[in-house]
Short mmCIF file of C-alpha atoms and ligand atoms in Angstrom, two decimals:
data_model
loop_
_atom_site.label_atom_id
_atom_site.label_comp_id
_atom_site.label_asym_id
_atom_site.label_seq_id
_atom_site.Cartn_x
_atom_site.Cartn_y
_atom_site.Cartn_z
CA MET T 1 94.80 91.92 150.97
CA SER T 2 92.92 92.82 147.70
CA LEU T 3 94.43 93.14 144.25
CA THR T 4 96.72 96.05 143.57
CA LEU T 5 98.22 96.72 140.17
CA TYR T 6 100.75 99.09 139.14
CA ASN T 7 99.13 101.53 136.85
CA ASP T 8 101.54 103.22 134.26
CA LEU T 9 99.10 106.06 133.95
CA THR T 10 99.53 107.21 137.49
CA ARG T 11 102.82 105.62 138.17
CA LYS T 12 101.82 103.93 141.19
CA LYS T 13 100.16 100.79 142.61
CA GLU T 14 96.42 101.18 142.93
CA LYS T 15 93.61 99.04 144.38
CA PHE T 16 92.00 97.30 141.41
CA VAL T 17 88.16 97.54 141.18
CA ALA T 18 86.35 97.01 138.01
CA LEU T 19 84.21 99.82 136.53
CA LYS T 20 81.27 97.45 136.27
CA GLU T 21 81.79 96.77 140.02
CA LEU T 22 81.67 100.38 140.84
CA GLU T 23 78.75 101.22 138.72
CA GLU T 24 76.52 98.07 138.73
CA ASN T 25 78.05 95.98 141.39
CA LYS T 26 78.93 93.28 138.94
CA LYS T 27 82.23 91.45 139.08
CA GLU T 28 83.35 91.82 135.40
CA VAL T 29 86.55 93.07 133.93
CA SER T 30 87.29 94.40 130.42
CA PHE T 31 90.85 93.55 129.42
CA TYR T 32 92.60 94.43 126.04
CA SER T 33 95.90 93.12 125.30
CA CYS T 34 97.80 94.01 122.18
CA GLY T 35 98.17 90.99 120.00
CA PRO T 36 100.83 89.93 117.30
CA THR T 37 101.33 91.32 113.84
CA VAL T 38 100.86 88.01 111.82
CA TYR T 39 103.63 88.24 109.28
CA ASP T 40 105.99 85.69 111.08
CA TYR T 41 106.31 83.51 114.25
CA PHE T 42 106.21 85.71 117.30
CA HIS T 43 109.45 86.17 119.17
CA ILE T 44 110.26 85.08 122.75
CA GLY T 45 109.93 88.78 124.03
CA ASN T 46 106.27 88.68 122.92
CA ALA T 47 105.86 85.45 124.58
CA ARG T 48 106.64 87.09 127.80
CA ALA T 49 103.73 89.52 127.42
CA PHE T 50 101.27 86.65 126.34
CA ILE T 51 102.47 84.47 129.46
CA VAL T 52 102.39 87.25 132.17
CA PHE T 53 98.97 88.81 131.00
CA ASP T 54 97.55 85.17 130.71
CA VAL T 55 98.28 84.80 134.47
CA LEU T 56 96.75 88.10 135.34
CA ARG T 57 93.70 87.07 133.55
CA ARG T 58 93.59 83.81 135.23
CA TYR T 59 94.01 85.41 138.57
CA LEU T 60 91.21 87.93 138.02
CA GLU T 61 88.98 85.02 137.10
CA HIS T 62 90.22 82.99 140.28
CA ILE T 63 89.15 85.86 142.49
CA GLY T 64 85.79 85.80 140.94
CA TYR T 65 85.56 88.08 137.93
CA LYS T 66 84.06 87.31 134.68
CA VAL T 67 86.98 88.57 132.39
CA ASN T 68 86.26 89.75 128.89
CA PHE T 69 89.58 89.32 127.43
CA VAL T 70 90.21 90.91 123.94
CA GLN T 71 93.53 90.42 121.97
CA ASN T 72 93.62 91.49 118.40
CA PHE T 73 95.61 90.25 115.36
CA THR T 74 97.07 92.87 113.27
CA ASP T 75 96.72 91.39 110.02
CA ILE T 76 97.35 94.39 107.73
CA ASP T 77 100.23 96.78 107.80
CA ASP T 78 103.73 97.68 106.11
CA LYS T 79 105.31 94.44 107.45
CA MET T 80 102.41 92.13 106.28
CA ILE T 81 102.56 93.91 102.86
CA HIS T 82 106.38 93.59 102.60
CA ARG T 83 106.63 89.91 103.71
CA ALA T 84 103.67 88.98 101.43
CA HIS T 85 105.58 90.38 98.53
CA GLN T 86 108.79 88.60 99.37
CA GLU T 87 106.93 85.20 99.60
CA HIS T 88 104.85 85.81 96.54
CA THR T 89 101.54 85.35 98.34
CA THR T 90 98.63 87.38 99.45
CA VAL T 91 98.57 89.33 102.74
CA ALA T 92 95.25 87.50 103.59
CA GLU T 93 97.04 84.08 103.00
CA LEU T 94 100.05 85.21 104.98
CA ALA T 95 97.84 86.22 108.00
CA GLU T 96 95.81 82.93 107.76
CA ARG T 97 99.10 81.04 108.04
CA PHE T 98 100.62 82.83 110.99
CA ILE T 99 97.33 83.15 112.88
CA ALA T 100 97.35 79.33 112.96
CA GLU T 101 101.01 79.38 113.87
CA TYR T 102 100.47 81.83 116.68
CA LYS T 103 97.68 79.58 118.00
CA LYS T 104 99.96 76.55 118.21
CA ASP T 105 102.56 78.40 120.10
CA ALA T 106 100.29 80.10 122.45
CA GLN T 107 98.57 76.86 123.32
CA ALA T 108 102.02 75.06 123.78
CA LEU T 109 102.91 77.90 126.31
CA GLY T 110 99.63 77.41 128.23
CA VAL T 111 98.24 80.64 127.13
CA HIS T 112 94.45 80.53 127.38
CA GLU T 113 92.52 81.67 124.16
CA PRO T 114 91.03 85.14 124.41
CA THR T 115 87.28 85.77 124.69
CA VAL T 116 87.50 87.51 121.34
CA ALA T 117 90.45 87.65 118.92
CA PRO T 118 89.52 90.37 116.44
CA ARG T 119 91.34 90.91 113.20
CA ALA T 120 91.91 94.45 111.96
CA THR T 121 90.78 93.67 108.22
CA GLU T 122 87.41 92.30 109.58
CA HIS T 123 86.70 95.71 111.29
CA ILE T 124 87.41 98.31 108.59
CA ALA T 125 84.02 99.69 109.07
CA GLU T 126 84.56 100.29 112.88
CA ILE T 127 87.87 101.73 112.11
CA ILE T 128 86.43 104.17 109.49
CA ASN T 129 83.74 104.96 111.93
CA THR T 130 86.39 105.91 114.67
CA ILE T 131 88.31 107.90 112.21
CA GLN T 132 85.13 109.91 111.14
CA LYS T 133 84.41 110.72 114.78
CA ILE T 134 88.01 112.01 115.24
CA MET T 135 87.47 114.18 112.09
CA ASP T 136 84.15 115.49 113.31
CA ASN T 137 85.77 116.37 116.62
CA LYS T 138 88.48 118.25 114.62
CA HIS T 139 91.48 116.20 115.70
CA ALA T 140 92.27 114.81 112.24
CA TYR T 141 92.84 116.08 108.88
CA VAL T 142 93.04 114.88 105.29
CA SER T 143 96.31 115.28 103.24
CA ASP T 144 96.46 113.91 99.70
CA GLY T 145 94.50 110.77 100.43
CA ASP T 146 95.97 110.16 103.87
CA VAL T 147 94.35 110.91 107.23
CA TYR T 148 96.51 112.03 110.08
CA PHE T 149 95.89 112.68 113.70
CA ASP T 150 96.44 116.38 114.68
CA VAL T 151 98.61 115.99 117.79
CA LYS T 152 98.79 119.70 118.39
CA SER T 153 95.23 119.81 118.83
CA TRP T 154 95.30 117.27 121.64
CA PRO T 155 97.02 118.96 124.52
CA LYS T 156 96.88 115.81 126.79
CA TYR T 157 99.24 114.00 124.25
CA GLY T 158 102.21 112.55 126.24
CA VAL T 159 99.86 111.54 129.32
CA LEU T 160 101.24 108.05 129.47
CA PHE T 161 104.68 108.47 128.18
CA LYS T 162 105.01 111.31 130.58
CA GLN T 163 106.88 113.67 128.14
CA ASN T 164 105.69 117.15 127.04
CA LEU T 165 104.90 117.98 123.45
CA GLU T 166 108.09 120.09 123.07
CA ASP T 167 110.33 117.23 124.06
CA LEU T 168 108.70 114.83 121.90
CA GLU T 169 108.64 117.35 118.98
CA ALA T 170 112.48 117.50 119.28
CA GLY T 171 112.88 113.79 118.53
CA ALA T 172 110.43 113.49 115.78
CA ARG T 173 111.02 113.67 112.00
CA ILE T 174 108.84 113.66 108.83
CA GLU T 175 110.00 110.48 106.80
CA ILE T 176 109.99 110.62 103.13
CA GLY T 177 106.60 109.87 101.59
CA GLU T 178 104.66 111.09 104.86
CA LYS T 179 102.32 113.92 104.06
CA LYS T 180 101.75 115.21 107.63
CA ARG T 181 101.70 118.78 108.71
CA ASP T 182 103.71 118.08 111.90
CA PRO T 183 106.25 115.42 112.81
CA LEU T 184 104.31 114.19 115.80
CA ASP T 185 101.16 113.66 113.72
CA PHE T 186 100.30 109.97 112.98
CA VAL T 187 98.64 108.21 110.31
CA LEU T 188 95.01 106.94 110.75
CA TRP T 189 94.18 106.02 107.16
CA LYS T 190 96.75 105.57 104.36
CA GLY T 191 95.78 106.21 100.78
CA GLU T 192 96.01 103.36 98.47
CA LYS T 193 99.16 102.35 96.68
CA PRO T 194 99.50 100.19 93.74
CA GLY T 195 99.59 96.52 94.68
CA GLU T 196 98.54 97.05 98.25
CA PRO T 197 95.10 95.75 99.68
CA ALA T 198 92.78 98.69 99.97
CA TRP T 199 89.17 99.38 101.14
CA ASP T 200 86.76 102.19 100.26
CA SER T 201 86.49 105.14 102.76
CA PRO T 202 85.13 108.59 102.77
CA TRP T 203 88.82 109.70 102.13
CA GLY T 204 89.25 107.53 99.10
CA ARG T 205 90.47 103.95 98.99
CA GLY T 206 93.15 102.92 101.47
CA ARG T 207 93.89 100.86 104.56
CA PRO T 208 94.06 101.68 108.26
CA GLY T 209 97.17 102.76 110.11
CA TRP T 210 98.33 100.56 112.91
CA HIS T 211 97.35 102.40 116.13
CA ILE T 212 93.62 102.95 115.10
CA GLU T 213 92.84 99.23 115.04
CA CYS T 214 93.30 98.84 118.69
CA SER T 215 91.10 101.91 119.73
CA ALA T 216 88.35 100.88 117.27
CA MET T 217 88.35 97.11 118.23
CA SER T 218 88.63 97.71 121.90
CA SER T 219 85.58 100.21 121.94
CA LYS T 220 83.57 97.68 119.93
CA TYR T 221 84.09 94.57 122.15
CA LEU T 222 84.70 96.30 125.57
CA GLY T 223 83.06 99.78 125.62
CA GLU T 224 84.40 103.32 125.46
CA THR T 225 86.23 102.89 128.87
CA ILE T 226 87.96 99.77 129.66
CA ASP T 227 89.53 98.45 132.86
CA ILE T 228 92.89 97.18 131.78
CA HIS T 229 94.97 97.51 128.69
CA SER T 230 98.26 95.63 128.63
CA GLY T 231 101.44 95.18 126.37
CA GLY T 232 105.13 95.28 126.30
CA VAL T 233 106.96 98.52 127.54
CA ASP T 234 108.07 99.05 123.95
CA LEU T 235 104.45 99.87 123.14
CA ILE T 236 104.12 102.68 125.55
CA PHE T 237 105.27 105.19 122.88
CA PRO T 238 103.99 105.70 120.28
CA HIS T 239 101.55 103.01 120.13
CA HIS T 240 99.72 103.19 123.26
CA GLU T 241 100.05 107.07 123.59
CA ASN T 242 98.32 107.18 120.00
CA GLU T 243 95.74 104.81 121.16
CA ILE T 244 94.74 107.08 123.97
CA ALA T 245 94.63 110.15 121.98
CA GLN T 246 92.51 108.47 119.18
CA ALA T 247 90.01 106.88 121.46
CA GLU T 248 89.48 109.94 123.68
CA ALA T 249 89.38 112.26 120.72
CA ALA T 250 86.62 110.10 119.36
CA THR T 251 84.60 109.38 122.36
CA GLY T 252 85.50 112.13 124.90
CA LYS T 253 85.68 109.54 127.51
CA PRO T 254 88.71 108.26 129.26
CA PHE T 255 89.76 105.28 127.41
CA VAL T 256 91.75 102.99 129.92
CA ARG T 257 91.69 102.88 133.64
CA PHE T 258 94.71 100.62 134.30
CA TRP T 259 97.67 100.57 131.85
CA ILE T 260 100.05 97.77 132.67
CA HIS T 261 103.28 96.99 130.75
CA ASN T 262 105.60 94.22 131.04
CA GLU T 263 109.58 94.96 130.95
CA PHE T 264 111.94 93.64 128.15
CA LEU T 265 113.26 90.12 127.75
CA LEU T 266 117.00 90.21 127.07
CA ILE T 267 118.96 87.34 125.40
CA ASP T 268 122.35 86.82 127.04
CA GLY T 269 122.13 90.39 128.46
CA GLU T 270 121.35 92.14 125.24
CA LYS T 271 118.26 93.33 123.84
CA MET T 272 116.90 91.36 121.17
CA SER T 273 117.38 92.62 117.66
CA LYS T 274 117.50 91.17 114.20
CA SER T 275 120.84 93.04 113.45
CA LEU T 276 122.58 91.63 116.44
CA GLY T 277 121.61 88.13 115.46
CA ASN T 278 120.18 87.07 118.76
CA PHE T 279 116.59 87.10 117.52
CA LEU T 280 114.65 84.13 118.84
CA THR T 281 111.17 82.92 117.91
CA ALA T 282 109.00 81.41 120.54
CA ARG T 283 108.84 78.34 118.00
CA ALA T 284 112.46 77.95 118.01
CA ALA T 285 112.47 78.29 122.03
CA ILE T 286 109.82 75.55 122.17
CA ASN T 287 111.79 73.27 120.04
CA LYS T 288 114.79 73.71 122.10
CA TYR T 289 113.35 73.75 125.78
CA PRO T 290 110.27 72.15 127.45
CA ALA T 291 107.25 74.66 126.79
CA LEU T 292 106.44 74.36 130.55
CA ALA T 293 110.00 75.54 131.42
CA ILE T 294 109.79 78.52 129.15
CA ARG T 295 106.52 79.50 130.88
CA PHE T 296 107.95 78.94 134.39
CA PHE T 297 110.95 81.04 133.39
CA MET T 298 108.87 83.95 132.30
CA LEU T 299 106.98 83.95 135.62
CA SER T 300 110.11 83.45 137.72
CA ALA T 301 110.72 87.17 137.53
CA HIS T 302 108.39 90.16 138.36
CA TYR T 303 106.74 91.31 135.06
CA ARG T 304 108.10 94.84 135.64
CA SER T 305 111.62 93.71 135.85
CA PRO T 306 113.80 92.87 132.78
CA ILE T 307 114.48 89.09 132.47
CA ASN T 308 117.55 87.56 130.83
CA PHE T 309 117.04 84.58 128.57
CA THR T 310 119.96 82.21 129.00
CA PRO T 311 120.48 78.52 128.47
CA GLU T 312 121.30 78.25 132.26
CA GLY T 313 118.18 80.20 133.20
CA LEU T 314 116.16 77.80 131.23
CA GLU T 315 117.86 74.69 132.62
CA GLN T 316 117.17 76.07 136.23
CA ALA T 317 113.46 76.47 135.10
CA ALA T 318 113.21 73.00 133.70
CA SER T 319 114.60 71.60 136.89
CA GLY T 320 112.14 73.80 138.93
CA VAL T 321 109.26 72.43 136.78
CA SER T 322 110.52 68.90 137.27
CA ARG T 323 110.58 69.29 141.05
CA LEU T 324 107.12 70.41 141.05
CA ARG T 325 105.85 67.70 138.79
CA ASN T 326 107.67 64.99 140.77
CA CYS T 327 105.99 66.18 143.78
CA LYS T 328 102.73 65.97 142.15
CA ALA T 329 103.47 62.50 140.65
CA ASP T 330 104.69 61.18 144.10
CA LEU T 331 101.54 62.54 145.71
CA ASP T 332 99.27 60.88 143.04
CA PHE T 333 101.18 57.62 143.55
CA ALA T 334 101.07 57.72 147.28
CA ALA T 335 97.26 58.55 147.16
CA LYS T 336 97.00 54.99 145.72
CA THR T 337 99.60 53.15 147.75
CA LYS T 338 99.89 54.86 151.11
CA GLN T 339 96.36 56.00 151.90
CA GLY T 340 94.91 55.05 155.47
CA ALA T 341 94.16 56.06 158.88
CA ASN T 342 97.15 57.47 160.80
CA ASN T 343 96.67 58.73 164.23
CA ASN T 344 100.34 60.14 164.35
CA PHE T 345 99.75 62.49 161.65
CA ASP T 346 98.75 65.92 162.83
CA LEU T 347 96.02 66.87 160.35
CA GLU T 348 94.96 70.04 161.99
CA LYS T 349 98.62 71.29 162.07
CA TYR T 350 99.00 70.44 158.44
CA LYS T 351 95.69 72.13 157.55
CA SER T 352 96.84 75.33 159.19
CA GLU T 353 100.28 75.17 157.50
CA LEU T 354 98.54 75.00 154.17
CA GLU T 355 96.08 77.80 155.12
CA LYS T 356 99.18 79.97 155.75
CA PHE T 357 100.69 79.16 152.29
CA ASN T 358 97.36 79.73 150.68
CA LYS T 359 97.31 83.14 152.16
CA ASP T 360 101.06 83.81 151.10
CA PHE T 361 100.19 82.84 147.70
CA HIS T 362 97.20 85.19 147.28
CA ASP T 363 99.32 88.01 148.90
CA ALA T 364 101.94 87.59 146.49
CA LEU T 365 99.43 87.80 143.36
CA ASP T 366 97.52 90.51 145.05
CA ASP T 367 100.75 92.47 145.29
CA ASP T 368 100.83 93.62 141.59
CA PHE T 369 100.71 89.93 140.62
CA ASN T 370 104.12 89.04 141.80
CA THR T 371 104.42 85.64 140.10
CA ALA T 372 107.90 85.13 141.51
CA ALA T 373 106.91 85.33 144.89
CA ALA T 374 103.89 83.00 144.15
CA ILE T 375 106.24 80.48 142.63
CA GLY T 376 108.30 80.58 145.77
CA VAL T 377 105.22 79.66 147.95
CA LEU T 378 104.58 76.89 145.52
CA PHE T 379 107.94 75.37 146.23
CA GLU T 380 107.28 75.79 149.97
CA ILE T 381 104.09 73.83 149.54
CA ALA T 382 105.92 71.11 147.51
CA ARG T 383 108.71 70.87 150.22
CA LEU T 384 105.99 70.47 152.96
CA ILE T 385 104.18 67.76 150.96
CA ASN T 386 107.51 65.96 150.14
CA THR T 387 108.40 65.96 153.84
CA CYS T 388 105.01 64.53 154.90
CA LEU T 389 105.39 61.74 152.26
CA LYS T 390 108.88 60.86 153.29
CA GLU T 391 108.04 60.91 157.16
CA ASN T 392 104.81 58.93 157.05
CA GLU T 393 104.09 55.22 156.14
CA ILE T 394 100.45 55.90 155.80
CA LEU T 395 98.53 59.13 155.36
CA PRO T 396 94.83 59.97 155.75
CA LYS T 397 92.45 60.58 152.91
CA GLU T 398 92.19 64.32 153.83
CA PHE T 399 95.76 64.75 153.58
CA PHE T 400 95.73 63.76 149.92
CA GLU T 401 92.56 65.85 149.28
CA LEU T 402 94.05 68.94 150.88
CA SER T 403 97.31 68.66 148.96
CA LEU T 404 96.11 67.87 145.69
CA ASN T 405 93.53 70.77 145.97
CA ILE T 406 96.14 73.36 147.02
CA LEU T 407 98.43 72.35 144.10
CA ALA T 408 95.60 72.39 141.64
CA MET T 409 94.58 75.86 142.81
CA CYS T 410 98.04 77.10 142.25
CA ASP T 411 98.42 75.65 138.94
CA ASP T 412 95.11 76.75 137.64
CA ILE T 413 96.65 80.26 137.88
CA LEU T 414 100.15 79.72 137.08
CA GLY T 415 100.18 76.77 134.86
CA VAL T 416 103.66 75.54 135.34
CA ILE T 417 103.02 71.98 136.50
CA GLY T 418 100.81 70.91 133.76
CA GLN T 419 98.44 68.07 133.51
CA ASP T 420 99.88 64.85 135.08
CA GLU T 421 99.54 62.21 132.27
CA ALA T 422 99.73 59.35 134.89
CA GLU T 423 96.54 60.86 136.51
CA SER T 424 94.15 61.13 133.32
CA SER T 425 91.64 58.43 133.34
CA GLU T 426 92.08 55.35 131.09
CA ALA T 427 88.82 55.86 129.44
CA ASP T 428 89.72 59.06 127.73
CA ASP T 429 93.47 58.28 127.21
CA PRO T 430 94.12 54.96 125.37
CA GLU T 431 97.94 55.58 125.55
CA ARG T 432 97.77 55.58 129.31
CA ALA T 433 95.95 52.30 129.23
CA GLU T 434 98.53 50.83 126.92
CA ILE T 435 101.36 52.03 129.22
CA GLU T 436 99.68 50.47 132.28
CA SER T 437 99.29 47.19 130.39
CA LEU T 438 102.89 47.25 129.45
CA ILE T 439 104.01 47.82 133.14
CA LYS T 440 101.91 44.94 134.25
CA GLU T 441 103.32 42.81 131.52
CA ARG T 442 106.75 43.82 132.64
CA ALA T 443 105.97 43.00 136.40
CA GLU T 444 104.87 39.45 135.31
CA ALA T 445 108.02 38.98 133.21
CA ARG T 446 110.01 39.99 136.39
CA LYS T 447 108.35 37.50 138.43
CA ALA T 448 108.91 34.76 135.73
CA LYS T 449 112.52 35.89 135.65
CA ASN T 450 112.37 36.70 132.17
CA PHE T 451 114.47 39.88 132.40
CA ALA T 452 115.09 40.10 128.65
CA ARG T 453 111.43 40.86 128.12
CA SER T 454 111.14 43.19 131.21
CA ASP T 455 114.23 45.04 129.96
CA GLU T 456 112.80 45.29 126.51
CA ILE T 457 109.61 46.87 127.77
CA ARG T 458 111.57 49.45 129.92
CA ASP T 459 113.77 50.36 126.94
CA SER T 460 110.73 50.80 124.65
CA LEU T 461 109.00 53.05 127.09
CA LYS T 462 112.09 54.89 127.69
CA ALA T 463 112.45 55.60 124.02
CA ARG T 464 108.99 57.10 124.15
CA GLY T 465 109.92 59.52 126.99
CA ILE T 466 108.28 57.22 129.78
CA ILE T 467 110.24 56.76 132.86
CA LEU T 468 109.52 53.90 135.22
CA GLU T 469 110.62 53.78 138.87
CA ASP T 470 110.31 50.56 140.93
CA THR T 471 109.07 51.11 144.58
CA PRO T 472 108.18 48.79 147.33
CA GLN T 473 104.44 49.95 146.59
CA GLY T 474 104.78 49.05 142.81
CA THR T 475 106.06 50.75 139.67
CA LYS T 476 105.63 54.49 139.23
CA TRP T 477 105.82 56.03 135.86
CA LYS T 478 105.97 59.61 134.45
CA LYS T 479 106.52 61.22 131.08
CA GLU T 480 109.61 63.09 130.76
CA LEU T 481 109.38 66.88 130.43
CA LYS T 482 109.10 67.98 126.84
ZN1 LIG V 501 97.56 97.84 120.19
#
């Protein structure tokens, strides 16, 4: 099988081939994902988008593509200005603070950093340039210091949202203060208002509208036609529809080949909203549940199905992560204590079982990156490893190599097992060295029947989230899932 992705532009699954692959035989993908508006912590619904597209990116890398992954920071818009006023600070300071907070949470959730993370305010020249091209091509007009996109001049409008202009027109209104000719027109440049950040432009001082930044920055870093553009379904209209109109009106070229959107995340069966009081930030979720469990939870459903965030769902996810981590920890421990020649173990059979799982895992991700199915395969692999460990006193070196390799391969893509602390080397982890020496001291205390000391060591480690398990082969330890 080869990778297929559901393309919202054509409303069907299509075989994915990158443009550079077609034109220059280069395995290189251009991938743009809409990033956060940095006026606050991002919410758990956004976390879903960041996590699922992180997996798509990792999978593309796994199958041999160089992925140029661009995700922007919206650091100027109405929400930014409003919040900065509320907090008696500047828009720039607010942006700085929440970009740092974004990075903390994204890292906790295992989301790799983008190749480029451009900020709107650092690309004003590119934005103005894009607006100028749209003006030159007669698809925008100036109205009292604002610049608007002229939707009626763009017959393809609605190509992604799949609605015709008349239907869209019926639902559109001109808000107070907007100076547009038609309700569907949208702002490209907003004229300066007192107390707001503003930049010089050919149309007077002002600031960019929200939609234009993605068109401008995506062309700058990825070229005029890009392979993949992703985001949540709530961005299809108007944000992504507008991005297409702007970019294509400026360049005359197709903007995006594959449009990919993740479905909503519900909280206890309801859409998240500030008015319902069920608004949950990723930070609050990370403080309440292990970050790996949140990531696992997001990947346990297909990205095009809605997912319901509930305490029970998160507990199940945490127990799923623990099962996988325990399997990996048992395997690591057995590699040190149970390794040797074993003629009764059918290595060839084991190899072919793993090969079958390897194929199933790739088939799942090739099928519109079905992470739910891929996680299912990962559990089957863990079950097989557990069975082999249980049924054999001794296992050959190849068993451990094959098993550790397949777990590492799956987890490089999914990122749900996490680095095993017990496996990092002592040299680069002083904490591990300290734990190992305490475990040794405890073993000696037990031998000397000094149980007060051995219990004391066990309790002090437990207080630090380190769990000990005594086995005939020695003491195993692991860190609790945090
Ligand atoms: Zn965007």
